[in-house]
Tab-separated table of C-alpha atoms in Angstrom:
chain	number	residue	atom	x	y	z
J	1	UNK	CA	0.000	0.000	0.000
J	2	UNK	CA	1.651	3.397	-0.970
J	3	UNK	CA	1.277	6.061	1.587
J	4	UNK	CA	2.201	9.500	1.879
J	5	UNK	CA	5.420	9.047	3.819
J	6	UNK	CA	6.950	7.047	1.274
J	7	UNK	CA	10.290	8.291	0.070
J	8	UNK	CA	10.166	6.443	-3.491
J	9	UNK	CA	9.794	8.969	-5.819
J	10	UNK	CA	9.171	8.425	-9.437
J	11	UNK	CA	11.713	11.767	-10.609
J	12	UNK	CA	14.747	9.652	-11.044
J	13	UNK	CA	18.135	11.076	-9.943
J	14	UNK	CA	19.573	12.334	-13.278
J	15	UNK	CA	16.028	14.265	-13.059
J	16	UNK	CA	16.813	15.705	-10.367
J	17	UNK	CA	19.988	17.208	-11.069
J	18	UNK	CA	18.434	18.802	-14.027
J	19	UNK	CA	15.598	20.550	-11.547
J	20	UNK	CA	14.854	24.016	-12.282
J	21	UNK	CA	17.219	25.978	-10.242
J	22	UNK	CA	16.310	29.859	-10.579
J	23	UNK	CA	14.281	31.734	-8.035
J	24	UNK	CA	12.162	33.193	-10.590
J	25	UNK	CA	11.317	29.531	-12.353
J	26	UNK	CA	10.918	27.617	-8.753
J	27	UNK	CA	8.296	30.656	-7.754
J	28	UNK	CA	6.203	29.685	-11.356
J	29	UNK	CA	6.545	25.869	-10.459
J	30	UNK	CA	5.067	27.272	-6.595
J	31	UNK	CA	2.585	29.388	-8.292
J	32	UNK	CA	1.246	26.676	-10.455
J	33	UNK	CA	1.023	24.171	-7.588
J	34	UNK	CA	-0.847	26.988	-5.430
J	35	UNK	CA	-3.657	27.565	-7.858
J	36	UNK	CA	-4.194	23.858	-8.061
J	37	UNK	CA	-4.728	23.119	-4.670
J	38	UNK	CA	-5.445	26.311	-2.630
J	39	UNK	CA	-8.752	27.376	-4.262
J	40	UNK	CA	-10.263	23.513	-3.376
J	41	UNK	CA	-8.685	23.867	0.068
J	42	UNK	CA	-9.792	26.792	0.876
J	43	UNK	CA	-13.419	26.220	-0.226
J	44	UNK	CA	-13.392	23.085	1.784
J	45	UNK	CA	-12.360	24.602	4.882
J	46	UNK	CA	-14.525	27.374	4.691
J	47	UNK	CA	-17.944	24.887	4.773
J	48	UNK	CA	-16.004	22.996	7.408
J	49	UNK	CA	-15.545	26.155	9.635
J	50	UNK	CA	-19.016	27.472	8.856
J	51	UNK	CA	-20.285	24.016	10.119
J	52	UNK	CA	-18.373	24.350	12.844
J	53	UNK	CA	-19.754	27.799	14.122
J	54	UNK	CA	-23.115	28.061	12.002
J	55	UNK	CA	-24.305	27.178	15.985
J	56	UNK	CA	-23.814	30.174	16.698
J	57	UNK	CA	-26.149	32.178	14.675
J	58	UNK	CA	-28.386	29.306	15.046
J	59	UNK	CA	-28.275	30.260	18.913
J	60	UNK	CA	-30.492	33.636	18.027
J	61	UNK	CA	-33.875	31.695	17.012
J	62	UNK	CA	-32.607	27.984	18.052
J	63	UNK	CA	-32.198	29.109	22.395
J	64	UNK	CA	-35.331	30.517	22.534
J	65	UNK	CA	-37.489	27.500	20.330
J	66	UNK	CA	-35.791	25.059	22.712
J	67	UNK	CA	-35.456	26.730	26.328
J	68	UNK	CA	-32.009	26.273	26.216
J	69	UNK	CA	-30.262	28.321	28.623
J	70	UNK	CA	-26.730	29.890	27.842
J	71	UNK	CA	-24.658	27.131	29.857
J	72	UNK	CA	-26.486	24.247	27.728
J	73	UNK	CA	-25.595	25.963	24.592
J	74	UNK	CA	-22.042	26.482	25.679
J	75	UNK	CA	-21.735	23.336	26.285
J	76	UNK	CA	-23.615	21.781	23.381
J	77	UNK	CA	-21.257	24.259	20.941
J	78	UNK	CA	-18.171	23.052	23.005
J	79	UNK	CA	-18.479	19.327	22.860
J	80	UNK	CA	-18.002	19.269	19.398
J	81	UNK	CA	-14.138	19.340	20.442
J	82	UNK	CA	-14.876	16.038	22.387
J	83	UNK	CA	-15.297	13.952	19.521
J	84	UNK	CA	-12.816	15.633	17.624
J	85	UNK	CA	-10.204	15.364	20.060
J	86	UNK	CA	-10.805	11.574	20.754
J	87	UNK	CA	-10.307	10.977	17.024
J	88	UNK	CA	-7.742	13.862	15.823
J	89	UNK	CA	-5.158	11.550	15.751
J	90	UNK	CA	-6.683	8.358	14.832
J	91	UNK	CA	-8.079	9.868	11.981
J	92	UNK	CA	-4.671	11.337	11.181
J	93	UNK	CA	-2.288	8.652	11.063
J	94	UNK	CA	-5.508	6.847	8.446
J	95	UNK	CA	-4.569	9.655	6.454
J	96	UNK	CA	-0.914	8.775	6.311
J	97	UNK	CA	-1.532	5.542	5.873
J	98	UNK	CA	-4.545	5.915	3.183
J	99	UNK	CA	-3.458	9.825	1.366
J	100	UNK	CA	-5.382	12.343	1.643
J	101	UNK	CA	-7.608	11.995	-1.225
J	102	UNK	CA	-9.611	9.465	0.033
J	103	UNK	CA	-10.154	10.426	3.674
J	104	UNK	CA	-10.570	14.045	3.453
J	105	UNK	CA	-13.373	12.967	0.811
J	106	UNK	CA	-14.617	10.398	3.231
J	107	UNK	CA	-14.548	13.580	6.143
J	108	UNK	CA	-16.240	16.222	4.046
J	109	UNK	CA	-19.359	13.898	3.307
J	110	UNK	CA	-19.646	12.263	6.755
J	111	UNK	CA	-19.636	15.967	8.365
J	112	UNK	CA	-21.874	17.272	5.291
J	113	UNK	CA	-24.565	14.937	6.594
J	114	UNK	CA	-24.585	15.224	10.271
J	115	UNK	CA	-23.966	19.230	10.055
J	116	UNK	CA	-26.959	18.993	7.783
J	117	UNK	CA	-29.150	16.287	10.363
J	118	UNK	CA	-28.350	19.143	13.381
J	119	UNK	CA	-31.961	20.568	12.290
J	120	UNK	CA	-33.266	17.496	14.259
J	121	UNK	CA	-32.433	18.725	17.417
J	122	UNK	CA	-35.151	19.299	19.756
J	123	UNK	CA	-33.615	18.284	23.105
J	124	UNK	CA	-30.055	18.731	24.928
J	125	UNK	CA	-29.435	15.454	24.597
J	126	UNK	CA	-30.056	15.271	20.897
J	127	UNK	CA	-27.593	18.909	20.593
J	128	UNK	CA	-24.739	17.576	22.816
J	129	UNK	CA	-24.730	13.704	20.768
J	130	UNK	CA	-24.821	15.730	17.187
J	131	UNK	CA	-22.361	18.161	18.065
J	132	UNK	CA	-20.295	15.550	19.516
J	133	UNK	CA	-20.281	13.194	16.362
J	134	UNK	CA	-19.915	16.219	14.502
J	135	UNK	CA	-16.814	16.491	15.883
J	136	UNK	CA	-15.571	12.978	15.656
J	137	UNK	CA	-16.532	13.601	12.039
J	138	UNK	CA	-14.651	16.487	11.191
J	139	UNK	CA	-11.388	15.158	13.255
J	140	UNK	CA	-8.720	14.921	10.981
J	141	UNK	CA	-9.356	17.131	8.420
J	142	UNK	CA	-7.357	20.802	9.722
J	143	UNK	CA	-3.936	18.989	10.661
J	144	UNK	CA	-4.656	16.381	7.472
J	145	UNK	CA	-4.283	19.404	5.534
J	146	UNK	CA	-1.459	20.585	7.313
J	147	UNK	CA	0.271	17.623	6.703
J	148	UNK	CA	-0.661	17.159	3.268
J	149	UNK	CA	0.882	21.068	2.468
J	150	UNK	CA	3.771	20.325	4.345
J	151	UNK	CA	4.631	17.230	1.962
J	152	UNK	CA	4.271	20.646	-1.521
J	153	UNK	CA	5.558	23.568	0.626
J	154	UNK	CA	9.201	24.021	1.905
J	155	UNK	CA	8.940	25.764	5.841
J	156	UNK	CA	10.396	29.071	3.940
J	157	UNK	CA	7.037	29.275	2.146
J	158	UNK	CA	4.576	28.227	4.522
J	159	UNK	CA	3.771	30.989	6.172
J	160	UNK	CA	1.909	32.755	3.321
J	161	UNK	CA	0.785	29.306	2.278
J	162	UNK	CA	-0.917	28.569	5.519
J	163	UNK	CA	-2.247	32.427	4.878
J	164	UNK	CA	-3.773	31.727	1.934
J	165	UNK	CA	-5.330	28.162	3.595
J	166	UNK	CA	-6.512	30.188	6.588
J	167	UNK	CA	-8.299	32.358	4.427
J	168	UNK	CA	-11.081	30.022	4.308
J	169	UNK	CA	-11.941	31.194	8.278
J	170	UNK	CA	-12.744	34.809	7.776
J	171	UNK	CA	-14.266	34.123	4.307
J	172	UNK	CA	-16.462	31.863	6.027
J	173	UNK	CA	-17.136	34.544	8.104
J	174	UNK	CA	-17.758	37.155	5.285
J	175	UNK	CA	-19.910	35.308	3.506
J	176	UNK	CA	-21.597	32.537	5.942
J	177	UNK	CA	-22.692	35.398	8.363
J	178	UNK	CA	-24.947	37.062	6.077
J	179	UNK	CA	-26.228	33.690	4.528
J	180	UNK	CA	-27.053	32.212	7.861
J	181	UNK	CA	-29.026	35.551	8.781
J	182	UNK	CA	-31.282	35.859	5.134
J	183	UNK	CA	-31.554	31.632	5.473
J	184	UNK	CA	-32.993	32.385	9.081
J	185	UNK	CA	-35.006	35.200	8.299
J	186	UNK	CA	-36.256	34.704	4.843
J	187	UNK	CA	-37.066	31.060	5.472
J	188	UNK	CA	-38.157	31.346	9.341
J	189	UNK	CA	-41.804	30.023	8.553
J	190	UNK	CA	-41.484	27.896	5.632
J	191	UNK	CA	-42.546	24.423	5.805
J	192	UNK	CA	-41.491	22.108	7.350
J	193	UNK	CA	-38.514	23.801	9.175
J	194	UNK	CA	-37.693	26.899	10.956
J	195	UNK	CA	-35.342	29.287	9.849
J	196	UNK	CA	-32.721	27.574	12.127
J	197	UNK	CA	-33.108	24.403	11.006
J	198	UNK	CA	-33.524	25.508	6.886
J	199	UNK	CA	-29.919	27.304	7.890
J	200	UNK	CA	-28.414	23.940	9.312
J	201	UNK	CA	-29.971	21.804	6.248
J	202	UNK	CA	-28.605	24.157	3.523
J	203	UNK	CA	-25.092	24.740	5.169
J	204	UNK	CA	-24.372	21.127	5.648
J	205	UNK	CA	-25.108	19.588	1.934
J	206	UNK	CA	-22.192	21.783	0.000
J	207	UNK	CA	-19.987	19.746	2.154
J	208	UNK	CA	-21.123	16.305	0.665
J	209	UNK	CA	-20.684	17.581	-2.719
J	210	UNK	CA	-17.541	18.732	-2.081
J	211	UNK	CA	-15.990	14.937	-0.854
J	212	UNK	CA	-16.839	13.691	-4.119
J	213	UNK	CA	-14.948	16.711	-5.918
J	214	UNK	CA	-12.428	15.945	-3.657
J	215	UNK	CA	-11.764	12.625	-4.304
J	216	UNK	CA	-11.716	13.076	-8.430
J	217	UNK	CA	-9.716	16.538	-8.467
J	218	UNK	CA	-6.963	15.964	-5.252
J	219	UNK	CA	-3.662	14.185	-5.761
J	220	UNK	CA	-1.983	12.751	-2.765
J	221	UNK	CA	2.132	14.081	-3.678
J	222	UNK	CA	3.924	15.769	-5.852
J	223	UNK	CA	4.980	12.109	-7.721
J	224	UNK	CA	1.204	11.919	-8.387
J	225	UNK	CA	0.439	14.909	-10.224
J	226	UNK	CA	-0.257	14.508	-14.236
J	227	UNK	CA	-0.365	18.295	-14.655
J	228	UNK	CA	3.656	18.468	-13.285
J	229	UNK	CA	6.928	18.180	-15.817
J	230	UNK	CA	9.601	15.704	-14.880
J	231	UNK	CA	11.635	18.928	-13.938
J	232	UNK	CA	8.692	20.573	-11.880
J	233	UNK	CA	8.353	17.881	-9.688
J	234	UNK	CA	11.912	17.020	-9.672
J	235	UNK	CA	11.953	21.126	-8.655
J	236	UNK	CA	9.749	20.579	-6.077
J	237	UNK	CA	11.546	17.585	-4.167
J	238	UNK	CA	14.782	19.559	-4.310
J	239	UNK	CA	13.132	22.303	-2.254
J	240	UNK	CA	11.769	20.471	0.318
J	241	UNK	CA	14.700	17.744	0.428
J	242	UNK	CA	16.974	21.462	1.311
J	243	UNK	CA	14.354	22.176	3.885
J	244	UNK	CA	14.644	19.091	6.432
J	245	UNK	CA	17.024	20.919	9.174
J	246	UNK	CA	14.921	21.031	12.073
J	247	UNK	CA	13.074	17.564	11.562
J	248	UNK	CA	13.226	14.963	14.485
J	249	UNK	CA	12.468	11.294	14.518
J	250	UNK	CA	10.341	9.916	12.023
J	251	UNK	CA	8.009	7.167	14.631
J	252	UNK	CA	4.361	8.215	15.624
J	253	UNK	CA	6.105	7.733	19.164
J	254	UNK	CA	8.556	9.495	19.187
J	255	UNK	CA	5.486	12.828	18.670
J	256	UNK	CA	4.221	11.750	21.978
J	257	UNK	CA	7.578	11.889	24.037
J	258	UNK	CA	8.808	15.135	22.375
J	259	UNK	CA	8.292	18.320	25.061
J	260	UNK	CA	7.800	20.590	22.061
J	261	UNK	CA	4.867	18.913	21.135
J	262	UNK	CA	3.454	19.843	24.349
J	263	UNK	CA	5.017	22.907	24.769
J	264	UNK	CA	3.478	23.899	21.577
J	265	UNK	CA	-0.100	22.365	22.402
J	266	UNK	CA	0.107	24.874	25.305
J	267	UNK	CA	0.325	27.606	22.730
J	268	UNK	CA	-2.340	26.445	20.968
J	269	UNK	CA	-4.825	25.825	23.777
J	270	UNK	CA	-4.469	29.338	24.607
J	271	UNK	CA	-5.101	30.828	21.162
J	272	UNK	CA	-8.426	28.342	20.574
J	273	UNK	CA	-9.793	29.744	24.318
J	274	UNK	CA	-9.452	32.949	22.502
J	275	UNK	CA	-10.850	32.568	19.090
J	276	UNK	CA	-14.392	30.262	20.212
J	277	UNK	CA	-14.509	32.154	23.403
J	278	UNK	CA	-15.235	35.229	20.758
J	279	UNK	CA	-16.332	33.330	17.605
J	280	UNK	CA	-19.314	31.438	19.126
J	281	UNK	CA	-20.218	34.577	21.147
J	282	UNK	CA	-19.889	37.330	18.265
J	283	UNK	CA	-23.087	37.092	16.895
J	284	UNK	CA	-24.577	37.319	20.693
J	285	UNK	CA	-22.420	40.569	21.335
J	286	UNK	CA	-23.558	42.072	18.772
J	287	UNK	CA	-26.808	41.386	19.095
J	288	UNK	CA	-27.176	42.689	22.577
J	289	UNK	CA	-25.236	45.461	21.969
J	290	UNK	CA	-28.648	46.560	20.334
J	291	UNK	CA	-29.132	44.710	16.791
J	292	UNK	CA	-32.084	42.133	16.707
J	293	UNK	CA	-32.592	41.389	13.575
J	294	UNK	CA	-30.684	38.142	12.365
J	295	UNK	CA	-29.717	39.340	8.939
J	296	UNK	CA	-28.548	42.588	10.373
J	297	UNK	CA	-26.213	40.534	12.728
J	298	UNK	CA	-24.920	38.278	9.825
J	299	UNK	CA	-23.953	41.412	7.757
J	300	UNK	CA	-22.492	43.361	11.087
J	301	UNK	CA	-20.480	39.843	12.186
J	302	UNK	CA	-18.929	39.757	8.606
J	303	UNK	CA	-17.069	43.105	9.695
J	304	UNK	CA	-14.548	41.514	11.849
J	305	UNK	CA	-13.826	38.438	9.189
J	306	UNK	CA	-13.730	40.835	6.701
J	307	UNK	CA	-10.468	42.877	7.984
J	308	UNK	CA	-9.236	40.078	9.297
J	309	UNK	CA	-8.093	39.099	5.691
J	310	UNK	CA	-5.300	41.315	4.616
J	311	UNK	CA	-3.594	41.244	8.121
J	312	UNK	CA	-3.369	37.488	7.740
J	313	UNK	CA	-2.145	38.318	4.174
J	314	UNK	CA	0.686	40.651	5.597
J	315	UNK	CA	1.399	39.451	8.595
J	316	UNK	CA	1.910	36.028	6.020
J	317	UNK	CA	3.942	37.610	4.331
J	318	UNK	CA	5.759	39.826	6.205
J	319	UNK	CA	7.078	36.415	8.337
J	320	UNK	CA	8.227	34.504	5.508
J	321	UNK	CA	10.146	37.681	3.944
J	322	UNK	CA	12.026	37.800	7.234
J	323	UNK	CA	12.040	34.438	8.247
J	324	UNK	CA	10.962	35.636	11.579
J	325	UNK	CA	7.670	33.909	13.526
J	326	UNK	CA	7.785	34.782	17.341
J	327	UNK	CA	7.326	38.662	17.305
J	328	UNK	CA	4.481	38.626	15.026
J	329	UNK	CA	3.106	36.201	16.950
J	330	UNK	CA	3.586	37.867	20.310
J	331	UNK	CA	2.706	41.211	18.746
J	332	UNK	CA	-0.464	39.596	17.628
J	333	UNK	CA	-1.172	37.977	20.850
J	334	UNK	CA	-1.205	42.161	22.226
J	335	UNK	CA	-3.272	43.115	19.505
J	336	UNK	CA	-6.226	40.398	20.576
J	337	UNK	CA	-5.691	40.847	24.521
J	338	UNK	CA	-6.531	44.858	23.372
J	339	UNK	CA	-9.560	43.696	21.387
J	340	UNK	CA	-11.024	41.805	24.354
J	341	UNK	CA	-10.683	44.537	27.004
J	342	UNK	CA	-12.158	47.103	24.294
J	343	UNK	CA	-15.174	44.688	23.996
J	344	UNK	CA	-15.847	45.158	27.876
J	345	UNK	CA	-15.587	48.949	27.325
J	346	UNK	CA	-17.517	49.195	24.581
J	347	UNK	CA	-20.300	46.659	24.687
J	348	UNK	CA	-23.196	49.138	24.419
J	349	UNK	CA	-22.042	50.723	21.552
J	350	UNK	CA	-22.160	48.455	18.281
J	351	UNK	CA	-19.949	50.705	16.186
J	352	UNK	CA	-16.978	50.466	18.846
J	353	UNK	CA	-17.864	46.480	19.777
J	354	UNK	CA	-17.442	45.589	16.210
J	355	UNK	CA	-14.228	47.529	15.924
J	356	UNK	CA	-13.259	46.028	19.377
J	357	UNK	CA	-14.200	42.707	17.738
J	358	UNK	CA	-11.989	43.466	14.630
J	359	UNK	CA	-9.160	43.441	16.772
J	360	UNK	CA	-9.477	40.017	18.621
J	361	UNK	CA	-10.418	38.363	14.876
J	362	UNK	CA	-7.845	39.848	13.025
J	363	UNK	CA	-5.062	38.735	15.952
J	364	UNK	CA	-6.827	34.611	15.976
J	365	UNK	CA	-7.052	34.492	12.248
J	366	UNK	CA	-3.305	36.171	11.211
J	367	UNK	CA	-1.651	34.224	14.576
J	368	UNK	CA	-2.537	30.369	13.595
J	369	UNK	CA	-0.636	30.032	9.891
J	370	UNK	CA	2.055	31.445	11.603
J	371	UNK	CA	1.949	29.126	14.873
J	372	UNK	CA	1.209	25.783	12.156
J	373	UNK	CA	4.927	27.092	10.486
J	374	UNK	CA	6.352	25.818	13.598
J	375	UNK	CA	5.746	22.063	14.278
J	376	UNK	CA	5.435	21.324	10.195
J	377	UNK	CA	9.505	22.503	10.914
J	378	UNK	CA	9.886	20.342	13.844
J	379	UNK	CA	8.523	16.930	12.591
J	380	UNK	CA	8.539	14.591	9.577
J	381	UNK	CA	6.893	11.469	8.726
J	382	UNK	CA	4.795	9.501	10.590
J	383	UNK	CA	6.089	11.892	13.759
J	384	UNK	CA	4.679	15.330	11.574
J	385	UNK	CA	1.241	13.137	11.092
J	386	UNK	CA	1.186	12.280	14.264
J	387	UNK	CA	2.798	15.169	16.091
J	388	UNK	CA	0.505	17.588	14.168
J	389	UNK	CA	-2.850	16.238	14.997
J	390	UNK	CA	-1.974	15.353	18.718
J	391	UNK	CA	-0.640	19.497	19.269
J	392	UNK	CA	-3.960	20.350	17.131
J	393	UNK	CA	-6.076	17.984	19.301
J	394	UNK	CA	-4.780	19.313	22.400
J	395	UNK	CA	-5.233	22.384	21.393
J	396	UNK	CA	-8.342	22.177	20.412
J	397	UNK	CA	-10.144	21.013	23.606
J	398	UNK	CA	-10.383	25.093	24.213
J	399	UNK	CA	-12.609	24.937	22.059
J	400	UNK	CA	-14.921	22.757	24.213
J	401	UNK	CA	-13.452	24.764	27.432
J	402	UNK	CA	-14.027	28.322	26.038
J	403	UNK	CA	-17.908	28.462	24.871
J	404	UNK	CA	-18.940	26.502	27.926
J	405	UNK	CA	-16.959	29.088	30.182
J	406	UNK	CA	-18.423	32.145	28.587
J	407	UNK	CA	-21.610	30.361	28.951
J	408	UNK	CA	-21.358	29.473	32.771
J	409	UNK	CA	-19.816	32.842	33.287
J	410	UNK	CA	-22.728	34.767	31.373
J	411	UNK	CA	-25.653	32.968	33.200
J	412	UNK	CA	-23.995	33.275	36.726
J	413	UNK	CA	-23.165	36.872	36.087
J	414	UNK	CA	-25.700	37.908	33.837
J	415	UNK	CA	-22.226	39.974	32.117
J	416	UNK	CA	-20.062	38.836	29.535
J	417	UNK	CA	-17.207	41.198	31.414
J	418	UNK	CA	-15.549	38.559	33.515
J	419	UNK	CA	-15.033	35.945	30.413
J	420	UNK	CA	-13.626	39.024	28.599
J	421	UNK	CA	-11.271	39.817	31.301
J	422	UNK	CA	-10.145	35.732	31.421
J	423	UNK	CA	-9.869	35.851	27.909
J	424	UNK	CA	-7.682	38.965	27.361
J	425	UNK	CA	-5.655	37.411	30.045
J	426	UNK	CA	-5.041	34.321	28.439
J	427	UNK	CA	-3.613	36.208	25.392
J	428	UNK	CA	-0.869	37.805	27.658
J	429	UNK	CA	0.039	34.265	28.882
J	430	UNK	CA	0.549	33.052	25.299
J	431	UNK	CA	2.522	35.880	24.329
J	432	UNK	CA	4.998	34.511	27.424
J	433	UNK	CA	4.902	31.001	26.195
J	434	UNK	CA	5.311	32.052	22.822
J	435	UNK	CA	8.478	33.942	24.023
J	436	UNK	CA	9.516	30.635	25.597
J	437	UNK	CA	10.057	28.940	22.394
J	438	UNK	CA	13.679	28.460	21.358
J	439	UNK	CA	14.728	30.943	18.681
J	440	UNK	CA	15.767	28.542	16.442
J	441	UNK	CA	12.446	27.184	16.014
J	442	UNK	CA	10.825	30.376	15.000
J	443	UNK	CA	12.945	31.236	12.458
J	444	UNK	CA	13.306	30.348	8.815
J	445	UNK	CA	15.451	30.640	5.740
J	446	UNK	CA	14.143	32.550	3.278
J	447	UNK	CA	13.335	31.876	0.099
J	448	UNK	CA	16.305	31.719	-2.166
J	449	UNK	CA	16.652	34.718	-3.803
């Protein structure tokens, strides 16, 4: 069975040799490989994120149809993270072992379908045990990706590369924040659904399509791809085979006893608390800070998402021209800790809450590609498969600790001030940790010129 850690390559060696060699002709080989796979990528993450957070503009008409009180929809949004965590790396190391072709298919229409069947909740228990196998769904497919780029893209180019992949978030945000409000208000009494539960129906299907495009149009490496020269891919290899200077072991085990890994899941678990504490509470915010009609809090959430995009583009950027990672990262860090405090300030007025709000996105969305530059430099192999979903997984149970937090916090209270303040402070503490990480690891060489 061939899997995506195999080293045989079907460039032979003389091939090699022969690779194009100029800046200017490896950047055209880059380009060409970018618009093949980023534009899929991206549009697959998107639905996968707006499945993931769609909950929360289901919240405005979905709370009140069911009684559910603000701790049993933090916790219903949070245990999603359950079932992913339990099968994050599972589902991973299937993907090694399979490619990614197959499984990410196989994730995008399992998700499509249960994101889709969440318009058959009509008790607690039914939300918690469909946002839970929602979860165990999804696992696999953020760090499968991550692994699969890391297999195309040298570290020196992954920074805007993870950029452009991230993109998908606050696109999600631009666009599925106004769709969920006109699906919620324009279908809110059409038979036989509520608006809610039209929104969850018509949100989940693009995903099933979407496996099957999947599974025609991705190729699993470079040795794969029809639509690549001898010399491209032979290009290709030569850049990544230059790029293997931080790498450690190669076992799935040797992920597990690595500190970084944890050290780095630290990191993580402190920028997720940040980005769901805000992300499954924006449309809320906004909405008490005096907008009530759904559509009007789609448009007014798609602010934040919205600016978020060219700081992820520069900051991107601006890291891989300088091979630098840790001070954009701590600056960025700052820059959300602001955001939060400015939300407690400014919660009444909706102008300075979304600005406020702009802040904290812009810092979550630009800070993650430029965090996932860091262990795709550390591992390789079966460790980077491994290591990658277990520092995502741990990360990741924020997101079950966050919404349930500002939940609790909100209904015991009745402010959202004192998850704010927790929240802001967490930012601080990541900026310390993020400090903590050797120098070494946080830079890398730049592009050739």
């Amino acid at each position: 069975m061939e899997t995506m850690s195999q080293t045989v390559q079907a460039v032979p060696a003389a091939g090699r040799d022969s690779a194009l060699a100029s800046h200017t002709e490896l950047s055209n080989v880059y380009k060409k490989v970018t618009w093949r796979l980023l534009p899929l990528l991206v549009l697959c993450y998107a639905f996968a994120y707006l499945d993931r957070v769609n909950v929360g503009f289901a919240k405005l008409q979905m709370v009140a149809d069911l009684k559910f009180s603000d701790t049993i929809y933090g916790l219903g949004a949070g245990i999603f993270f359950i079932g992913y965590v339990l099968a994050e790396v599972p589902s991973n190391l299937i993907l090694h072992r399979l490619g990614a072709r197959k499984w990410i298919a196989r994730i995008l229409v399992t998700w499509g379908l249960l994101s889709a069947a969440m318009l058959f909740v009509n008790s607690p228990t039914s939300f918690y045990v469909l946002r839970f196998l929602l979860g165990v769904a999804e696992a696999g497919f953020f760090p499968g990706i991550i692994y699969y780029l890391m297999h195309w893209y040298p570290s020196s180019r992954r920074g805007a590369i993870l950029a452009i992949f991230y993109l998908a978030a606050p696109l999600s945000g631009v666009f599925g924040g106004p769709v969920s409000g006109y699906i919620m208000t324009a279908m809110a009494n059409t038979a036989p659904f509520t608006g809610w539960q039209w929104m969850f129906l018509l949100e989940g299907l693009p995903a099933v399509l979407l496996g099957a495009v999947v599974f025609i149009y991705l190729d699993d490496r470079i040795d794969n791809a029809k639509w690549l020269t001898t010399d491209e891919k032979a290009a290709l290899h030569q850049a990544l085979d230059k790029e293997q200077y931080h790498a450690a072991p190669t076992s799935a085990g040797s992920a597990f006893k690595n500190l970084r890994t944890w050290h780095l899941s630290s990191i993580l678990f402190l920028i997720v608390m940040a980005m769901y504490g805000v992300f499954f509470w924006m449309p809320t915010l906004v909405n008490e800070s005096g907008i009530k009609s759904p559509l009007l809090v789609g448009l007014l959430s798609a602010i934040p998402y919205a600016a978020a995009i060219p700081t992820m583009m520069l900051m991107g950027r601006h890291s891989d021209k300088h091979g630098e990672r840790r001070m954009h990262m701590i600056c960025l860090c700052m820059m959300g800790a602001t955001g939060f405090l400015l939300c407690v300030t400014w919660q009444s007025d909706t102008a300075k809450l979304l600005f406020a709000l702009t802040l904290a996105t812009a810092a979550v969305m630009a800070i993650l590609p430029l965090f996932w530059t860091l262990p795709t430099a550390i591992f390789k192999g079966a460790a980077a498969a491994a290591g990658i979903a277990l520092i995502n997984s741990l990360g990741v149970t924020a997101g079950f600790v966050a919404p349930y937090m500002v939940g609790y916090l909100r209904d015991l209270t009745k402010s959202p001030n004192t998850a704010l303040y927790i929240l802001s402070t967490l930012w601080v503490i990541a900026a310390v940790l993020i400090y903590k990480v050797p120098a070494n690891l946080t830079t890398s060489n730049k592009p050739t010129e």
